[in-house]
Coordinates of N, CA and C in Angstrom, one line a residue:
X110 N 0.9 -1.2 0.0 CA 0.0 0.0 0.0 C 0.9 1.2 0.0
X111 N 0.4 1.7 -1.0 CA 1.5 3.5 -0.9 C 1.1 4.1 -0.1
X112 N 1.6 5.5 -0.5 CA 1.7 6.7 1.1 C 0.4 7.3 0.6
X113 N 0.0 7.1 -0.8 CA -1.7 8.0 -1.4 C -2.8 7.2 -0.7
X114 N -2.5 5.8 -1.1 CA -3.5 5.2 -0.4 C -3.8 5.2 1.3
X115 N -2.6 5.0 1.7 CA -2.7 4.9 3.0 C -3.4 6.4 4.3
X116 N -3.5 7.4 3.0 CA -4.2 8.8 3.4 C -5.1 8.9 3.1
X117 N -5.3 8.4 1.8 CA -6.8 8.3 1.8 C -7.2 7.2 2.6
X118 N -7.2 6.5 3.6 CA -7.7 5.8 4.4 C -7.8 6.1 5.7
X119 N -7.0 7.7 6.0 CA -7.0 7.9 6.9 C -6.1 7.6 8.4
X120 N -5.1 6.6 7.9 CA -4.1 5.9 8.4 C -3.1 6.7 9.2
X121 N -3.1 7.9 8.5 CA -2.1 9.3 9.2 C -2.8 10.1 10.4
X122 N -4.5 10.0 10.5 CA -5.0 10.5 11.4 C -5.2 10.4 12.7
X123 N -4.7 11.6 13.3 CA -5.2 10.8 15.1 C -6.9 11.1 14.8
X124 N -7.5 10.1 15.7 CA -8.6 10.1 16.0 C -9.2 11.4 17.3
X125 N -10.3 11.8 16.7 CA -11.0 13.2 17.4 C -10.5 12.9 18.8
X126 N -11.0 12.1 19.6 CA -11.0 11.4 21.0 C -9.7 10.7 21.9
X127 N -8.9 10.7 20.9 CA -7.6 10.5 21.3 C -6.7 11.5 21.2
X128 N -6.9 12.8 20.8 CA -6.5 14.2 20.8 C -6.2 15.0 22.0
X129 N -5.6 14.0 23.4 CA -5.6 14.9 24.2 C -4.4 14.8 25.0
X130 N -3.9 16.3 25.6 CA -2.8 16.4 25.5 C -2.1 15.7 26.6
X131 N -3.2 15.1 27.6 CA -2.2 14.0 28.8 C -1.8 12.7 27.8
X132 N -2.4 12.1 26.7 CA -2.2 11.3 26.2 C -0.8 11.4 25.6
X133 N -0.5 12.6 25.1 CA 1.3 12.6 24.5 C 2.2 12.9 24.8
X134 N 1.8 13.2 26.7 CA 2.9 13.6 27.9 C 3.5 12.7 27.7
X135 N 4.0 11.5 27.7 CA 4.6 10.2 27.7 C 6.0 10.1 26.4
X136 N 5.2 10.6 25.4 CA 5.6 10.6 24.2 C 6.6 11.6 24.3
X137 N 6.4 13.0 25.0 CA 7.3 14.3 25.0 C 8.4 13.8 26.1
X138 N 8.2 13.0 27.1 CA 8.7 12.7 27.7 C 10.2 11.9 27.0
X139 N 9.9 10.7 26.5 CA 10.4 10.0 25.8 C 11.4 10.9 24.8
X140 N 10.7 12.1 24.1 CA 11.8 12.4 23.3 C 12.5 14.0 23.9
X141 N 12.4 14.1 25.1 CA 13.7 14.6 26.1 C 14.9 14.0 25.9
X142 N 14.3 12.3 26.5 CA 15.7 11.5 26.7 C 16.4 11.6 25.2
X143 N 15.4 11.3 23.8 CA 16.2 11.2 22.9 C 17.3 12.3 22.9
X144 N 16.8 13.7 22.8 CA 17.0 14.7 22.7 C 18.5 14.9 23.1
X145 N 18.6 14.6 24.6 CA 19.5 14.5 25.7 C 20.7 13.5 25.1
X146 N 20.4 12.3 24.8 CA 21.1 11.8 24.3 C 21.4 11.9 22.3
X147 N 20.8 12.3 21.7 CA 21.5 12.9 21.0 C 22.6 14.1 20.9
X148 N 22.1 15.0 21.6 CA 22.8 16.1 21.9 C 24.1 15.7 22.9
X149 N 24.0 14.8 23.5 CA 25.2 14.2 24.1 C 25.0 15.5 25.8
X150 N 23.9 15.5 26.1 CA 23.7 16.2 27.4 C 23.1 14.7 28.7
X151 N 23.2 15.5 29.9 CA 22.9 14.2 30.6 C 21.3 14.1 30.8
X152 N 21.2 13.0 30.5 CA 20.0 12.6 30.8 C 18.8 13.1 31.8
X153 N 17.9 13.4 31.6 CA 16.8 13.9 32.9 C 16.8 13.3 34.1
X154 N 16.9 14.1 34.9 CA 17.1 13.5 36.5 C 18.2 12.8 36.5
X155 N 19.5 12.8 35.6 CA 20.8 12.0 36.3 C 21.5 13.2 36.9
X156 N 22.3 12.8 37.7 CA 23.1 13.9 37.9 C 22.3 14.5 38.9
X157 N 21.3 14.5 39.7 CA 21.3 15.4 40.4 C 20.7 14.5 41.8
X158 N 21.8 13.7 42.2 CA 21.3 12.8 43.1 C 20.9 13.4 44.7
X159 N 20.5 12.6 45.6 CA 19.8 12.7 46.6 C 20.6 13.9 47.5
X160 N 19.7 14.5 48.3 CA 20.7 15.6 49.4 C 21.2 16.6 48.6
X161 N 21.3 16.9 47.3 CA 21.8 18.6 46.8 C 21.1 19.2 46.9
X162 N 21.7 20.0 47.3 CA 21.3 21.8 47.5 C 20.1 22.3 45.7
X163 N 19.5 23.1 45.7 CA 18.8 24.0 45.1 C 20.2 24.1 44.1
X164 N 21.2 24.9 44.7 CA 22.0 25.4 43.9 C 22.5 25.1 43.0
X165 N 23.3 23.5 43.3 CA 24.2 23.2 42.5 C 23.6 22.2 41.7
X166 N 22.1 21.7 42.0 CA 21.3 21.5 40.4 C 21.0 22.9 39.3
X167 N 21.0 23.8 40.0 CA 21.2 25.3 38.7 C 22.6 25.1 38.7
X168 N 23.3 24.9 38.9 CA 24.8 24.9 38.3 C 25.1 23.7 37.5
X169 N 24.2 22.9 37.8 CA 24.6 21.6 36.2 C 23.3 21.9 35.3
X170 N 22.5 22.9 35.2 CA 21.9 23.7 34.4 C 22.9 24.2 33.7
X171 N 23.1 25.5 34.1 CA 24.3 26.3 33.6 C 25.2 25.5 32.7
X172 N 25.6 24.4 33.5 CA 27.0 23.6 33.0 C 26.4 23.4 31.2
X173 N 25.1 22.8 31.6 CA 24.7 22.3 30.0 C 24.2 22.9 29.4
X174 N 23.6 24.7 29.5 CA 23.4 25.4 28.8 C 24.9 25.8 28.3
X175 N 26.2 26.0 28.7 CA 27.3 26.4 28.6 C 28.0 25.0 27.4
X176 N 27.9 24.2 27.6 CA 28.4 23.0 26.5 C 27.6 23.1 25.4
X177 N 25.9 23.0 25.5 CA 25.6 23.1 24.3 C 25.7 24.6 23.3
X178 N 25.8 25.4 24.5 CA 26.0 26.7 23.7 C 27.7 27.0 22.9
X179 N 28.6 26.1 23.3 CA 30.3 25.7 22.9 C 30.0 24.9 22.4
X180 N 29.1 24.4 21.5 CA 28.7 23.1 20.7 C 28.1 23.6 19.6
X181 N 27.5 24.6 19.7 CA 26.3 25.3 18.7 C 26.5 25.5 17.4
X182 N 28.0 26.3 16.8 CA 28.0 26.3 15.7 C 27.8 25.3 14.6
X183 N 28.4 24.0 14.7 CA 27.9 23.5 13.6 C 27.8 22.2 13.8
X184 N 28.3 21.9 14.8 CA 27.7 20.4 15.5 C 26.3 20.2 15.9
X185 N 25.8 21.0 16.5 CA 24.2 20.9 17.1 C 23.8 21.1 16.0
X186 N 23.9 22.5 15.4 CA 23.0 22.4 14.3 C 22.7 21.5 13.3
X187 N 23.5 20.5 13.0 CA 23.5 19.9 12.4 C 22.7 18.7 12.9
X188 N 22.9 18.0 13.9 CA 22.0 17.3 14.4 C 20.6 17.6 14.7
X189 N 20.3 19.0 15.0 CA 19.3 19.4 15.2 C 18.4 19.9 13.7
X190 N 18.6 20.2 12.6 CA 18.0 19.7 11.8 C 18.2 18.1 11.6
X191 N 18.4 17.5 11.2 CA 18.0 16.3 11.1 C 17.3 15.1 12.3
X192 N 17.4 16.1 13.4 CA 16.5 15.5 14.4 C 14.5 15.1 14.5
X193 N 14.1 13.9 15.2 CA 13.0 14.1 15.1 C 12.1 15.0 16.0
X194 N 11.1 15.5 15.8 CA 10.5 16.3 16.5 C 9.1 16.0 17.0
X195 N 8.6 14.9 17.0 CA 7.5 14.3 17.3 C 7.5 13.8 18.9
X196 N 6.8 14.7 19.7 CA 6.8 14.6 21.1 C 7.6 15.9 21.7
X197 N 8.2 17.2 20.7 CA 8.4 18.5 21.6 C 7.6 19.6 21.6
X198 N 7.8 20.0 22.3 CA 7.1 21.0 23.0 C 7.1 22.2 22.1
X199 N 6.4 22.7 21.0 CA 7.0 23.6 20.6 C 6.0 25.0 20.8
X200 N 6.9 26.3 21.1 CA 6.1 27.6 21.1 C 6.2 28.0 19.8
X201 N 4.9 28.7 19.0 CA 5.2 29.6 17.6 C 5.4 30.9 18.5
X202 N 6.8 31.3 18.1 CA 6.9 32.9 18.5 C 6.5 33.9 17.2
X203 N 6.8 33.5 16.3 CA 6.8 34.4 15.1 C 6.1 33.7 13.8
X204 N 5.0 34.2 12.9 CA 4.7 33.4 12.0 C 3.4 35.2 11.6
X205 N 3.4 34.1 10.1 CA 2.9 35.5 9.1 C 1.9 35.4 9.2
X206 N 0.8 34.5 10.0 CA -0.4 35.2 10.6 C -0.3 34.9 11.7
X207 N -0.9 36.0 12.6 CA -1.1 36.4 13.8 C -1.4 35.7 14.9
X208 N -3.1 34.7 14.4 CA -3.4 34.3 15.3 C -2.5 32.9 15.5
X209 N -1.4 32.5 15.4 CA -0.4 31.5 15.7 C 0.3 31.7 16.5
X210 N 0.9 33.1 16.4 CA 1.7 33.3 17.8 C 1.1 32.8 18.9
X211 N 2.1 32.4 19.7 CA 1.8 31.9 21.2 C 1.3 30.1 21.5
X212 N 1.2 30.1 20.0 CA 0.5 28.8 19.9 C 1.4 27.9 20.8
X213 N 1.0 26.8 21.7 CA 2.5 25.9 22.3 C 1.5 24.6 22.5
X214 N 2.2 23.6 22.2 CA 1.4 22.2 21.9 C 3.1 21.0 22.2
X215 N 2.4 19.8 22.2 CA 3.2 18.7 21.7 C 3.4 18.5 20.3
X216 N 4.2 17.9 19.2 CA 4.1 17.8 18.2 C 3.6 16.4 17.5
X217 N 2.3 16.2 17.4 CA 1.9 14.7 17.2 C 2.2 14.2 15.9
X218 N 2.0 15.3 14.7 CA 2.1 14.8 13.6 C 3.3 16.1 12.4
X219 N 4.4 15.5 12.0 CA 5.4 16.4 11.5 C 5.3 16.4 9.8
X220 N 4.5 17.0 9.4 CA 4.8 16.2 7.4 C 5.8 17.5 6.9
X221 N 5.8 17.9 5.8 CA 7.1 18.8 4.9 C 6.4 19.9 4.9
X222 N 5.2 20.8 5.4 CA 4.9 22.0 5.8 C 4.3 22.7 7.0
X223 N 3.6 21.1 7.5 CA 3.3 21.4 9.0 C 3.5 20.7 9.9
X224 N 3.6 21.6 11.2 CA 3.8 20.9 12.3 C 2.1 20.7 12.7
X225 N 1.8 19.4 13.4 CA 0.5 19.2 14.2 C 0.9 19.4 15.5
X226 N 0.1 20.2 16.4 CA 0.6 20.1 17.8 C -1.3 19.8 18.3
X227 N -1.1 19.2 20.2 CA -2.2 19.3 20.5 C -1.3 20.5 21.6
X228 N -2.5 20.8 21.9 CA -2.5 22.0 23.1 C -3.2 21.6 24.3
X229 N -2.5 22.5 25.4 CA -2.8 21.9 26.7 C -4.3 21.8 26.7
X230 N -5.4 22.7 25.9 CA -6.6 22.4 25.9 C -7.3 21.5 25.1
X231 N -6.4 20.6 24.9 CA -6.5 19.4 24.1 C -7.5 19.9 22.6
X232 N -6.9 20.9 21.9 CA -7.1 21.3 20.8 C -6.0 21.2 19.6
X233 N -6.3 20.7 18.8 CA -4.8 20.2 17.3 C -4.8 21.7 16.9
X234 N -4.0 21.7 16.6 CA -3.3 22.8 15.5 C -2.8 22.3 14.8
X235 N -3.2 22.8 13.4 CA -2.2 22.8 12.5 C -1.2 24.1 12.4
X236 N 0.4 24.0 12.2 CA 0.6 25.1 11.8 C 1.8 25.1 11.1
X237 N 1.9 26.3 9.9 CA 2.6 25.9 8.8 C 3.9 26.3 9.6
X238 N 5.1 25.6 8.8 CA 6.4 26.0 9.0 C 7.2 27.0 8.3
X239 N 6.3 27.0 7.0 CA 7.0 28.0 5.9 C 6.6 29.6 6.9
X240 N 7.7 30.4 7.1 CA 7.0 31.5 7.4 C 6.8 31.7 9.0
X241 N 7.4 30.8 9.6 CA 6.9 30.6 11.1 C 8.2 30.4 12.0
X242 N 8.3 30.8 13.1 CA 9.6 30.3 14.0 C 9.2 29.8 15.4
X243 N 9.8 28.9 15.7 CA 9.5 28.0 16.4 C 10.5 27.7 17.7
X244 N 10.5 28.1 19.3 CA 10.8 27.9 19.8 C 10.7 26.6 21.0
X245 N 11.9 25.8 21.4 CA 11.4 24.3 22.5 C 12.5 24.8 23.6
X246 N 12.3 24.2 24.6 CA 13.2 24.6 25.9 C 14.3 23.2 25.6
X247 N 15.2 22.9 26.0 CA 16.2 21.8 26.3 C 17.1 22.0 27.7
X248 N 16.2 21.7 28.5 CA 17.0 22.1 29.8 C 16.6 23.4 30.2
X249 N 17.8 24.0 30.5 CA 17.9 25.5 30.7 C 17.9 26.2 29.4
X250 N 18.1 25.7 28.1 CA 18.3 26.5 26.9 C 17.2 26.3 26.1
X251 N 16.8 28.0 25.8 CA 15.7 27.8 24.6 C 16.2 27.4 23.1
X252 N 15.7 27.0 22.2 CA 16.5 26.4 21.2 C 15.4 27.3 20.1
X253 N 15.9 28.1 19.3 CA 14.9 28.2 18.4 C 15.0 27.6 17.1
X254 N 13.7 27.6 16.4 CA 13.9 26.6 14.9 C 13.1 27.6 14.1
X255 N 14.1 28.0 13.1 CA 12.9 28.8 11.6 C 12.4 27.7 11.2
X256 N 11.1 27.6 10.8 CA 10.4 26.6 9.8 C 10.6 27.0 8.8
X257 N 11.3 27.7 8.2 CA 11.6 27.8 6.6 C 12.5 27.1 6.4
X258 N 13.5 26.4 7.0 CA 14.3 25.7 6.8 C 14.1 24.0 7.1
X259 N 12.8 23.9 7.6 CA 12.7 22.4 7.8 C 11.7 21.8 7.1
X260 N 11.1 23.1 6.1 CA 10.2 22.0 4.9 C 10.7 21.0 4.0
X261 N 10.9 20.0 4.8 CA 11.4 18.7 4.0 C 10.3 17.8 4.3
X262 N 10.2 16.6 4.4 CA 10.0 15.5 5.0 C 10.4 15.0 6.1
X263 N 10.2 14.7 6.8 CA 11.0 14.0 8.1 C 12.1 12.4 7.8
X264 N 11.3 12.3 6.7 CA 12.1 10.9 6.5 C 13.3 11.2 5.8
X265 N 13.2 12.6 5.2 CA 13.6 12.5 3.8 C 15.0 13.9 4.9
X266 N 14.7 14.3 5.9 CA 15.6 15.1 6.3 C 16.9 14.6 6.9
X267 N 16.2 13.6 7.4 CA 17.3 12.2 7.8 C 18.6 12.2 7.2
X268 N 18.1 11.9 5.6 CA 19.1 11.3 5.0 C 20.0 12.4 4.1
X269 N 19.4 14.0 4.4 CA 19.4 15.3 3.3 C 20.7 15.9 3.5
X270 N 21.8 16.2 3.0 CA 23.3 17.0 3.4 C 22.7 18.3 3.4
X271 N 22.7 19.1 4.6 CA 22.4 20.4 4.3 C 23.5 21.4 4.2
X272 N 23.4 22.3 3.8 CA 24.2 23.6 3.4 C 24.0 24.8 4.3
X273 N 24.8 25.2 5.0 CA 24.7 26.5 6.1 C 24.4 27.3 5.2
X274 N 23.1 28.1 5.4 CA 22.8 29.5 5.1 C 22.1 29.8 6.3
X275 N 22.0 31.5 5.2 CA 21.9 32.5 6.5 C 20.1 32.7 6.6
X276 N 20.2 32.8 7.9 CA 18.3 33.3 8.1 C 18.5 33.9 8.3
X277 N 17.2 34.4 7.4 CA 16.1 35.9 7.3 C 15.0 35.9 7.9
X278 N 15.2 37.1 8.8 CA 14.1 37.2 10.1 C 12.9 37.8 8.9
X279 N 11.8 37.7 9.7 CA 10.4 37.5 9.2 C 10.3 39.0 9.3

């Protein structure tokens, strides 16, 4: 069965009633760890064993905003487009219509122009990427993502060599 057929059957859809956003806490959960371990940061809740202080868990904050920010130029980025995004958290800060800003959801469904998110009010969004920027937290660091640069495919970004260029703010 191809990818036409399999849409026209509806195969790609979540169902109205399974659209809710405790249902894909699990799933965002899950791709922290990926996240963590792609990026080669420590894992959620390691490192911050029993009896420390407040403080010096904000100081292995710090530590890992500080490495991936001495990682950033073209190692993360690189990973981070070709990364999957199905289960993050994403905020629209910027997009060429209005009522999207602010939007912040899980990402359930990722195709080559939109992201699907559900929202805490267990409402789907669709929202395009062309034209849109997209903020996720990673720890202590916000990470932003232009969607003009990740209209590919997800399957297809995988395997894509990208070329550094420069973004153009909206």
């Amino acid at each position: 069965m191809g990818r036409k057929e399999r849409k026209q059957k509806g195969l790609f859809d979540v169902p109205a009633g399974e659209r809710r956003f405790q249902t894909f806490v699990p799933l965002h959960l899950l791709w922290v760890g990926y996240m963590a371990d792609l990026l080669s940061l420590p894992q959620p809740g390691q490192g911050q064993g029993q009896g420390q202080g407040q403080g010096q868990g904000q100081g292995q904050g710090q530590e890992q905003a500080i490495r991936l920010a001495t990682q950033l130029p073209a190692n993360v980025f690189a990973k981070l487009v070709k990364a999957d995004y199905h289960g993050a958290i994403l905020t629209v800060v910027k997009s060429r219509s209005p009522s999207n800003v602010g939007i912040s959801g899980i990402v359930i469904k990722d195709t080559e122009n939109m992201f699907n998110l559900v929202t805490r009010d267990n409402a789907m969004k669709a929202i395009p990427k062309e034209g849109s920027v997209f903020t996720f937290a990673l720890g202590t660091t916000l990470v932003t993502l232009y969607g003009s640069q990740f209209t590919i495919r997800p399957a297809d970004r995988v395997s894509k060599k990208f070329k550094s260029k420069p973004t153009v703010d909206l």
